[in-house]
mmCIF file of N, CA and C in Angstrom:
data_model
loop_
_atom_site.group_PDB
_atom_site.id
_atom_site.type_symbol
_atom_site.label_atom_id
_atom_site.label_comp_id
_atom_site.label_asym_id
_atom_site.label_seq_id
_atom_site.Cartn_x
_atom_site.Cartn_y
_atom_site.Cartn_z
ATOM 1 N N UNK I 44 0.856 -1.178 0.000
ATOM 2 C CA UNK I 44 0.000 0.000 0.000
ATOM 3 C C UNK I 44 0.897 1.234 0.000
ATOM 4 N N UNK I 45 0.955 1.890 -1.158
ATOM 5 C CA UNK I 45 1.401 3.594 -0.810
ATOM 6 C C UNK I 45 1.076 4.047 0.249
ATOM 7 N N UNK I 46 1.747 4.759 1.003
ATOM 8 C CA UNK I 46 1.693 5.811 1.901
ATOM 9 C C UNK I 46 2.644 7.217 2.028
ATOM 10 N N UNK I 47 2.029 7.781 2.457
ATOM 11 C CA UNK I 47 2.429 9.690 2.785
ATOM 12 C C UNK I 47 3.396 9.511 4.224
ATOM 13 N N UNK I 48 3.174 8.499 4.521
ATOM 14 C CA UNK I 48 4.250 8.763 5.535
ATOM 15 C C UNK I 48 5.729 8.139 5.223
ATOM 16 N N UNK I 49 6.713 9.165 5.504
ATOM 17 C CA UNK I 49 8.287 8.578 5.195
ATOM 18 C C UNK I 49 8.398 7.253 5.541
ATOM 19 N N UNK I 50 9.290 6.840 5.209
ATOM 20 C CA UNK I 50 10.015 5.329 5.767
ATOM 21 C C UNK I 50 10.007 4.730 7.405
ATOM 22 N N UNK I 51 11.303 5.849 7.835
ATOM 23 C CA UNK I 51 11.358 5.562 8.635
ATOM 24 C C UNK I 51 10.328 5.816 9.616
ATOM 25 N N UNK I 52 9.335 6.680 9.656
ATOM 26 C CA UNK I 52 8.098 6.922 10.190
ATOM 27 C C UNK I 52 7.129 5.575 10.024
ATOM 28 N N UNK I 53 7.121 4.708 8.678
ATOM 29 C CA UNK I 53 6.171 3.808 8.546
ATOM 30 C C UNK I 53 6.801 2.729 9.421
ATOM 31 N N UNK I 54 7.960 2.622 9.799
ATOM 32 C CA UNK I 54 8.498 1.717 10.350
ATOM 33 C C UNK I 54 7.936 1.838 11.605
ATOM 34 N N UNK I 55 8.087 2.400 12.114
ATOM 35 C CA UNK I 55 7.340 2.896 13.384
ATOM 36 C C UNK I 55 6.000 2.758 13.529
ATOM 37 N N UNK I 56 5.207 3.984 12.684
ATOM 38 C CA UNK I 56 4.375 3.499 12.354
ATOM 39 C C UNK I 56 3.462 1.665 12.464
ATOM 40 N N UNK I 57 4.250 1.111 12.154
ATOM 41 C CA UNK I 57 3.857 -0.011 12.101
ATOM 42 C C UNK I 57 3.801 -1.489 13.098
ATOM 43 N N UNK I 58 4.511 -1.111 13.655
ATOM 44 C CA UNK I 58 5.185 -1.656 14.899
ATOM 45 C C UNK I 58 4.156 -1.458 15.909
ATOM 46 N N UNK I 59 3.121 -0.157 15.907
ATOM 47 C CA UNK I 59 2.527 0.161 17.060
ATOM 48 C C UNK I 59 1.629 -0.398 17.966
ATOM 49 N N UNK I 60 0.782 -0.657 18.648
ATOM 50 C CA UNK I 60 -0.045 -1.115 19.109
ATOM 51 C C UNK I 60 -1.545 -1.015 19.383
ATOM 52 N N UNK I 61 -1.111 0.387 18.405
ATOM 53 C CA UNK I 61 -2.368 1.228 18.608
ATOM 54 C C UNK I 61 -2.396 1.784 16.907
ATOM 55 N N UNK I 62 -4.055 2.164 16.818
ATOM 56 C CA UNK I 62 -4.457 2.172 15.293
ATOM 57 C C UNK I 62 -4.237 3.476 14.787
ATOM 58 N N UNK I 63 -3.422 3.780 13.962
ATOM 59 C CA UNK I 63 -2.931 4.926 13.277
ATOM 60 C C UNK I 63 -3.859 5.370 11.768
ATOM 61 N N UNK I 64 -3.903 6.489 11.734
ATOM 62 C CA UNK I 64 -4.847 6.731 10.189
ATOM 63 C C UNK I 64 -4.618 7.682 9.782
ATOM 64 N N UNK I 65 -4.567 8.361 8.422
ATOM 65 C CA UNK I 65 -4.817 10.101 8.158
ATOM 66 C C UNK I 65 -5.675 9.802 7.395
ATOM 67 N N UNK I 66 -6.210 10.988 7.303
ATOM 68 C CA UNK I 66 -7.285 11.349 6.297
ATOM 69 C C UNK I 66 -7.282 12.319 5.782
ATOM 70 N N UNK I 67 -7.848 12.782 4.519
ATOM 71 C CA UNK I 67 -7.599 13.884 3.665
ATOM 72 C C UNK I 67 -8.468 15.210 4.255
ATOM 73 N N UNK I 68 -8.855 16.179 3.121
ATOM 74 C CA UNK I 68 -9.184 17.185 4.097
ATOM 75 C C UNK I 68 -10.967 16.820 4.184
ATOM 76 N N UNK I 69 -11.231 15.983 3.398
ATOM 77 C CA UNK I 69 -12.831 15.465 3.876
ATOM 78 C C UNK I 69 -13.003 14.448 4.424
ATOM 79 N N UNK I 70 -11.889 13.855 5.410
ATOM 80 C CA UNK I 70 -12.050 12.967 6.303
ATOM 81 C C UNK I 70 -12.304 11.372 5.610
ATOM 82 N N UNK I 71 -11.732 11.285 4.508
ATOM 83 C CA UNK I 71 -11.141 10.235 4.081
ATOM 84 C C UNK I 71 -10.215 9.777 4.353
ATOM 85 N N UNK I 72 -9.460 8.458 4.788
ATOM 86 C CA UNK I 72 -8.867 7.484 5.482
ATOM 87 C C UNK I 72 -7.870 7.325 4.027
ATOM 88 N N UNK I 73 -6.777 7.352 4.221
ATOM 89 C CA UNK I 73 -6.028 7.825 3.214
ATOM 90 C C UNK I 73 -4.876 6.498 3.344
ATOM 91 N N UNK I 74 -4.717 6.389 4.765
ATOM 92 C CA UNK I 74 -3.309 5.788 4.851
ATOM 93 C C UNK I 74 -4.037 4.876 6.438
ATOM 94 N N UNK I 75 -3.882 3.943 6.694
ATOM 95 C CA UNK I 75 -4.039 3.306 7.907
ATOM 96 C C UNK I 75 -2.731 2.339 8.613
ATOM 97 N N UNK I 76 -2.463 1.731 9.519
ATOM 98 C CA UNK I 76 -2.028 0.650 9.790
ATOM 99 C C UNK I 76 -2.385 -0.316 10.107
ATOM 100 N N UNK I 77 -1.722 -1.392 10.019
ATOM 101 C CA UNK I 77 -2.375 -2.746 10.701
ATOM 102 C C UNK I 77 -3.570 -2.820 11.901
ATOM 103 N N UNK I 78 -2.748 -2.385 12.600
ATOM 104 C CA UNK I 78 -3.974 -2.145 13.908
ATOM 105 C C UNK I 78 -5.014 -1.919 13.735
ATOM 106 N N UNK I 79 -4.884 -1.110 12.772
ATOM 107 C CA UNK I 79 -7.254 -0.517 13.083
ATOM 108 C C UNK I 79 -7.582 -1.792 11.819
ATOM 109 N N UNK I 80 -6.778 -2.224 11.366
ATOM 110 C CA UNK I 80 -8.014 -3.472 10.549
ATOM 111 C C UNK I 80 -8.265 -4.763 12.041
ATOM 112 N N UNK I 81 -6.995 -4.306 12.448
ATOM 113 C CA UNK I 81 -7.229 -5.771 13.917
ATOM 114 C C UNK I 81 -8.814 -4.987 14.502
ATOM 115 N N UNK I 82 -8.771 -3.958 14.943
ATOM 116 C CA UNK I 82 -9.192 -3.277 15.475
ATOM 117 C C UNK I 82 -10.996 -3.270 15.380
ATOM 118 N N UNK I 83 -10.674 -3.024 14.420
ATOM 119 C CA UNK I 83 -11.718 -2.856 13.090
ATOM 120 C C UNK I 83 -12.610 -4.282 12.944
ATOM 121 N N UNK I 84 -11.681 -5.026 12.673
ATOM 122 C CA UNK I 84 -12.360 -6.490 12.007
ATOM 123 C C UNK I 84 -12.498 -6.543 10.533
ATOM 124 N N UNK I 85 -11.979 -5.160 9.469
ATOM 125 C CA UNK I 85 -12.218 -5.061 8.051
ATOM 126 C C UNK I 85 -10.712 -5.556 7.783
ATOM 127 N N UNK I 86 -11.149 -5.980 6.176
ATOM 128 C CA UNK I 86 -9.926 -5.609 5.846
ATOM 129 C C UNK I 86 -9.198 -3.726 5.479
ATOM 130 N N UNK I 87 -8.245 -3.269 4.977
ATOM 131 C CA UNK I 87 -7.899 -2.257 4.610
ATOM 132 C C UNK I 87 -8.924 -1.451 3.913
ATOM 133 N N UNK I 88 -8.921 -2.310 2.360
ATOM 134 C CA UNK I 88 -9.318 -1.786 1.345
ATOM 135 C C UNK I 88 -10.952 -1.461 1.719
ATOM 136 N N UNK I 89 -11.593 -2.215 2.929
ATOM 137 C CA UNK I 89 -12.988 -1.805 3.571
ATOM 138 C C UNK I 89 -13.005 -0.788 4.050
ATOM 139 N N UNK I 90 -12.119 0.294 4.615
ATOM 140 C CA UNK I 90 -12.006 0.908 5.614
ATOM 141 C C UNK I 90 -11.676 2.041 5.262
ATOM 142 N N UNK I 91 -10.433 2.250 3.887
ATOM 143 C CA UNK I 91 -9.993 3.228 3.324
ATOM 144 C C UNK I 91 -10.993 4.092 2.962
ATOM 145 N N UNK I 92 -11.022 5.206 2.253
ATOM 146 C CA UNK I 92 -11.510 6.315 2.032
ATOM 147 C C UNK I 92 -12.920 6.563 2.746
ATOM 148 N N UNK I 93 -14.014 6.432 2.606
ATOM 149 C CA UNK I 93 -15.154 6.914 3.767
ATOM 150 C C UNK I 93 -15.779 5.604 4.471
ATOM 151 N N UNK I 94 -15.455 4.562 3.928
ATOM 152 C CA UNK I 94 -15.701 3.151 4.689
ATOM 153 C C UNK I 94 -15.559 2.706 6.038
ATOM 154 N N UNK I 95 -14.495 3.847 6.709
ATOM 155 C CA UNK I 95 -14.503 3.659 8.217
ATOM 156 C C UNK I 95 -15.903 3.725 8.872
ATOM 157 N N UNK I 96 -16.542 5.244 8.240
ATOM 158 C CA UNK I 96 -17.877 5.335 8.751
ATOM 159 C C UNK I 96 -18.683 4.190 8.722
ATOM 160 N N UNK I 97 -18.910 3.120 7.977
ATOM 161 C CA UNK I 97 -19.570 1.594 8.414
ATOM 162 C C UNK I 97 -19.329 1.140 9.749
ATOM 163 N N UNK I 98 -17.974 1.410 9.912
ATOM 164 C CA UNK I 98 -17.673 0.546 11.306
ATOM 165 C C UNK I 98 -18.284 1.211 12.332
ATOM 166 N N UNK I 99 -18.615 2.557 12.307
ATOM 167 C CA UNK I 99 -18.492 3.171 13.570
ATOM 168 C C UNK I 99 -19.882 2.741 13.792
ATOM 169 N N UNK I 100 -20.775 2.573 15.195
ATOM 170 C CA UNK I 100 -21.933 2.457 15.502
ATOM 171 C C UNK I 100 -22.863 3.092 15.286
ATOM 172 N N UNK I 101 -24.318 3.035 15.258
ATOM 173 C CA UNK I 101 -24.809 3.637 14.008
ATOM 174 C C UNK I 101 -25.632 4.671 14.902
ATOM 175 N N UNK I 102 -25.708 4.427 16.186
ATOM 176 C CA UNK I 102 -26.101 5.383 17.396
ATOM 177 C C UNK I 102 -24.697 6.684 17.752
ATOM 178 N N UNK I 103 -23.223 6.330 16.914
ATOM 179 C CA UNK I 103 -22.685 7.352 17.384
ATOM 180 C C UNK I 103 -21.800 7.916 15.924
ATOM 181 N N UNK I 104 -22.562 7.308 15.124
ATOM 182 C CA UNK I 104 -22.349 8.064 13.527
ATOM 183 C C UNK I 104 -22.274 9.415 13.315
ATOM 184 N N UNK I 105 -23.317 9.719 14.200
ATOM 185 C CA UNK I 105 -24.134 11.405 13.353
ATOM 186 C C UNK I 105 -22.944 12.139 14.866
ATOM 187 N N UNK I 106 -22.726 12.136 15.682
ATOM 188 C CA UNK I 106 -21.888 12.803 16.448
ATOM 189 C C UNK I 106 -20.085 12.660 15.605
ATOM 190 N N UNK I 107 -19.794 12.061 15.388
ATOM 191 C CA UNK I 107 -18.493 11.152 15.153
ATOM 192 C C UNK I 107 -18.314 11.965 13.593
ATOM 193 N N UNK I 108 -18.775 11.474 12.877
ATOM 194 C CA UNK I 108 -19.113 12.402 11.830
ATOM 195 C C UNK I 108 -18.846 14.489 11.729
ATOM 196 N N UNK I 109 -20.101 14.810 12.539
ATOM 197 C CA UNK I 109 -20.030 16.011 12.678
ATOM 198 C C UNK I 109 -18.587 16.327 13.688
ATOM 199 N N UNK I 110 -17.885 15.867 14.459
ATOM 200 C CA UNK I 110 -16.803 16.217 15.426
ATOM 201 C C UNK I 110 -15.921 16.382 14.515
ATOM 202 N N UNK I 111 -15.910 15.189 13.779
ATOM 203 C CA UNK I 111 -14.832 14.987 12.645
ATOM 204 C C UNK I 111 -14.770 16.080 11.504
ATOM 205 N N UNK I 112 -15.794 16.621 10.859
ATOM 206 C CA UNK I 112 -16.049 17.911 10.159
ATOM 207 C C UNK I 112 -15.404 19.071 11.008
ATOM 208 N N UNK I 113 -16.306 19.128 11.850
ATOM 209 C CA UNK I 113 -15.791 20.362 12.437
ATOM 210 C C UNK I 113 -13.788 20.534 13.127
ATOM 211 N N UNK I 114 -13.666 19.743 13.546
ATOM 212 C CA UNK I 114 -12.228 19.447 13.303
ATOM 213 C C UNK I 114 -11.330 20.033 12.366
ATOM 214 N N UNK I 115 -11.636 19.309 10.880
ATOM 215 C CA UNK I 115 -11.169 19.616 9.828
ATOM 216 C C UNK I 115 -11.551 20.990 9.490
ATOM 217 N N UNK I 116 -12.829 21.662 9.625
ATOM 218 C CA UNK I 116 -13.052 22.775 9.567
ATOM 219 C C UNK I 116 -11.996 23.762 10.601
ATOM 220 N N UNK I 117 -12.307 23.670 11.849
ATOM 221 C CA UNK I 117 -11.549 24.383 12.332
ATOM 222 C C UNK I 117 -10.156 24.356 12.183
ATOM 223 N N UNK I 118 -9.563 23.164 12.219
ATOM 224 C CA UNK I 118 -7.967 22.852 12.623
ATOM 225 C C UNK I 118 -7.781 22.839 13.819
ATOM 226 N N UNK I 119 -8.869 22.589 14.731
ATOM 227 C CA UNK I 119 -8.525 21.977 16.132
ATOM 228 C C UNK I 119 -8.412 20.535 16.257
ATOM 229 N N UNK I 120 -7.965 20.111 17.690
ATOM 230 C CA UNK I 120 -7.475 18.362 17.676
ATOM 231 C C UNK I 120 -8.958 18.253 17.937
ATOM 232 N N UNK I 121 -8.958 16.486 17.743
ATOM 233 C CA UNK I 121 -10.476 15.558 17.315
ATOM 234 C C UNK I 121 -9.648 14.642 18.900
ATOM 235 N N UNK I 122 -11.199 14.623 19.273
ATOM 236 C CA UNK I 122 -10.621 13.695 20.521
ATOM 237 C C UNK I 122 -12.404 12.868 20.440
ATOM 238 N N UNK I 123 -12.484 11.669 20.533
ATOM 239 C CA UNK I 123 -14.015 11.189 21.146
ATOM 240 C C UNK I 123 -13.881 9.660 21.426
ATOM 241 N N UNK I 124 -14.746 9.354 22.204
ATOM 242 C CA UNK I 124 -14.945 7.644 22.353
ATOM 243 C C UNK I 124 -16.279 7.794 21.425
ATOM 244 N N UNK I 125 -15.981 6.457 21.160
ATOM 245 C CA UNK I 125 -17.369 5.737 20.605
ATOM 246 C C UNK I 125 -16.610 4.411 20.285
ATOM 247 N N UNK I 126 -18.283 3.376 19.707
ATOM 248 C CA UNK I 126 -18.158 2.461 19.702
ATOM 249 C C UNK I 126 -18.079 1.607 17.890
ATOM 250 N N UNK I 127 -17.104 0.972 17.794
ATOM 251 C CA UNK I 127 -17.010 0.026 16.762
ATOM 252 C C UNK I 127 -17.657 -1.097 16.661
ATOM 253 N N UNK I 128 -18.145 -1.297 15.311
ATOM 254 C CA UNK I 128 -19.290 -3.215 15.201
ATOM 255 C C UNK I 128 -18.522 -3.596 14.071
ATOM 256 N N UNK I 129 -17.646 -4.766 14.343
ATOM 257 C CA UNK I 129 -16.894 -5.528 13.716
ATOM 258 C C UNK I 129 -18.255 -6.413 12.935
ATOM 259 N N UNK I 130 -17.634 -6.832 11.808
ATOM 260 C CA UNK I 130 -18.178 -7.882 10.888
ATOM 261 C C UNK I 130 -18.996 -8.778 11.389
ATOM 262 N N UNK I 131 -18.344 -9.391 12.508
ATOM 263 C CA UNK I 131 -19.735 -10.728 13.632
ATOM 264 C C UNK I 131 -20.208 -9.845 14.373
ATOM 265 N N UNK I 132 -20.130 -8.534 14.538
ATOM 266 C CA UNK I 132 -21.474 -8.004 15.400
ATOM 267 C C UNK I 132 -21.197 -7.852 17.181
ATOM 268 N N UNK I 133 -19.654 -8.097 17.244
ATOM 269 C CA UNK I 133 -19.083 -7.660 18.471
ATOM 270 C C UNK I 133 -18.521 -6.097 18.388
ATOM 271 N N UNK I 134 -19.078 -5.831 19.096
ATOM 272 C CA UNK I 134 -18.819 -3.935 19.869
ATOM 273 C C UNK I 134 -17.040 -3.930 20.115
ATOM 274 N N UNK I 135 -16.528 -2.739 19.962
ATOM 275 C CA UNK I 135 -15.493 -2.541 20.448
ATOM 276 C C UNK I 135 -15.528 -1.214 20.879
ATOM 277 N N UNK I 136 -15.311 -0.554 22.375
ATOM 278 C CA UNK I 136 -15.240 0.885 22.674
ATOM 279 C C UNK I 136 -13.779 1.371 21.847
ATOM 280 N N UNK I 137 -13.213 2.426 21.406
ATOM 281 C CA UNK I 137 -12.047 2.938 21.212
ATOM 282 C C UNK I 137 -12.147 4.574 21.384
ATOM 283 N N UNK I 138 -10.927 4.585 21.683
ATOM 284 C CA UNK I 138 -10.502 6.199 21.369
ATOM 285 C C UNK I 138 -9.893 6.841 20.134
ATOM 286 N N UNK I 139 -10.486 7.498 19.775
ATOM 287 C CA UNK I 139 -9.878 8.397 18.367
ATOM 288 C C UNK I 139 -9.221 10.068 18.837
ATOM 289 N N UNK I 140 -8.235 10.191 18.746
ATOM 290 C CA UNK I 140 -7.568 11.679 19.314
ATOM 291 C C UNK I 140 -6.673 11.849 18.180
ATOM 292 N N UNK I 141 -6.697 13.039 17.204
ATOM 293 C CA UNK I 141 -5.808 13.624 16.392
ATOM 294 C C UNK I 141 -5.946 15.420 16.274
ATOM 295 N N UNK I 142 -5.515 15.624 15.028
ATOM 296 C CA UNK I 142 -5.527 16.776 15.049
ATOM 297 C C UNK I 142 -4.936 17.157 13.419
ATOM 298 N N UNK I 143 -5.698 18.092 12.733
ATOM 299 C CA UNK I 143 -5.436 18.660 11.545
ATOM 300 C C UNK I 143 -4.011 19.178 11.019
ATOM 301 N N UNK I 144 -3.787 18.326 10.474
ATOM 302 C CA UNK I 144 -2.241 18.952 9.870
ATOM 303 C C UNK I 144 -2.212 20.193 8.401
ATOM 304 N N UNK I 145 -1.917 21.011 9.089
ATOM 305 C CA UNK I 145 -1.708 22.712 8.407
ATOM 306 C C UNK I 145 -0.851 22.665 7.680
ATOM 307 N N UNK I 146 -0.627 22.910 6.694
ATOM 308 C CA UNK I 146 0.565 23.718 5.895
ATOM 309 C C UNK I 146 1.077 25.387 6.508
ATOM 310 N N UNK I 147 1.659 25.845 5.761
ATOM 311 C CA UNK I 147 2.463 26.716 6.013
ATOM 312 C C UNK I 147 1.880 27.955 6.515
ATOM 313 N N UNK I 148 0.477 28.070 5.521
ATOM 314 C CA UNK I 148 -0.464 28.806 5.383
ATOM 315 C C UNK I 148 -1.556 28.770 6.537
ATOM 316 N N UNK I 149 -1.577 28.055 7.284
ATOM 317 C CA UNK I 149 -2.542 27.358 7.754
ATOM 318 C C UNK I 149 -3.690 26.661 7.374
ATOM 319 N N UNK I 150 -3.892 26.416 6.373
ATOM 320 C CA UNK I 150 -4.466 25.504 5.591
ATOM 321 C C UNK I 150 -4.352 24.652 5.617
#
């Protein structure tokens, strides 16, 4: 899988234990790691570009969603719990915490 992140970053990256992602500026899933498909229960190619939104629970969609907009809108960090429904229909709580990466411009 291509990715935006350097080498030695994916190395790392990858190793982690915890589920790593970016997304573009409309909150498309661009780049993931291993983890959030463990995580997840999808494969990759399920999950990439707006397909995460399947996983998320369908009671904390419309919050998760809008946090995530507004985020990207503002360029403030995204912090929320909610809950994941893997493929057999087992729940997983997780935490999602990031934050908008700016260019120079702030853009």
């Amino acid at each position: 899988m291509d990715t935006p992140i350097d080498d030695p970053y994916r190395r790392i990256v990858t190793h982690l234990t915890v589920g790593v992602y970016l997304t573009d500026a409309d909150g498309a899933i661009v780049y993931l790691n291993e983890q959030v498909t463990r995580i997840v229960g999808m494969p990759a190619e399920q999950i990439m570009g707006m397909g995460w939104l399947t996983a998320v629970d369908s009671a904390d969609r419309p919050r998760i969603t809008e946090k995530a907009r507004q985020a990207i809108r503002s360029g403030q960090p995204f912090f929320d719990e909610f809950c994941v429904v893997r493929p057999d229909g087992s729940s997983v709580p997780v935490i999602s915490a990031g934050r908008p990466e700016l260019d120079e411009h702030g853009a």
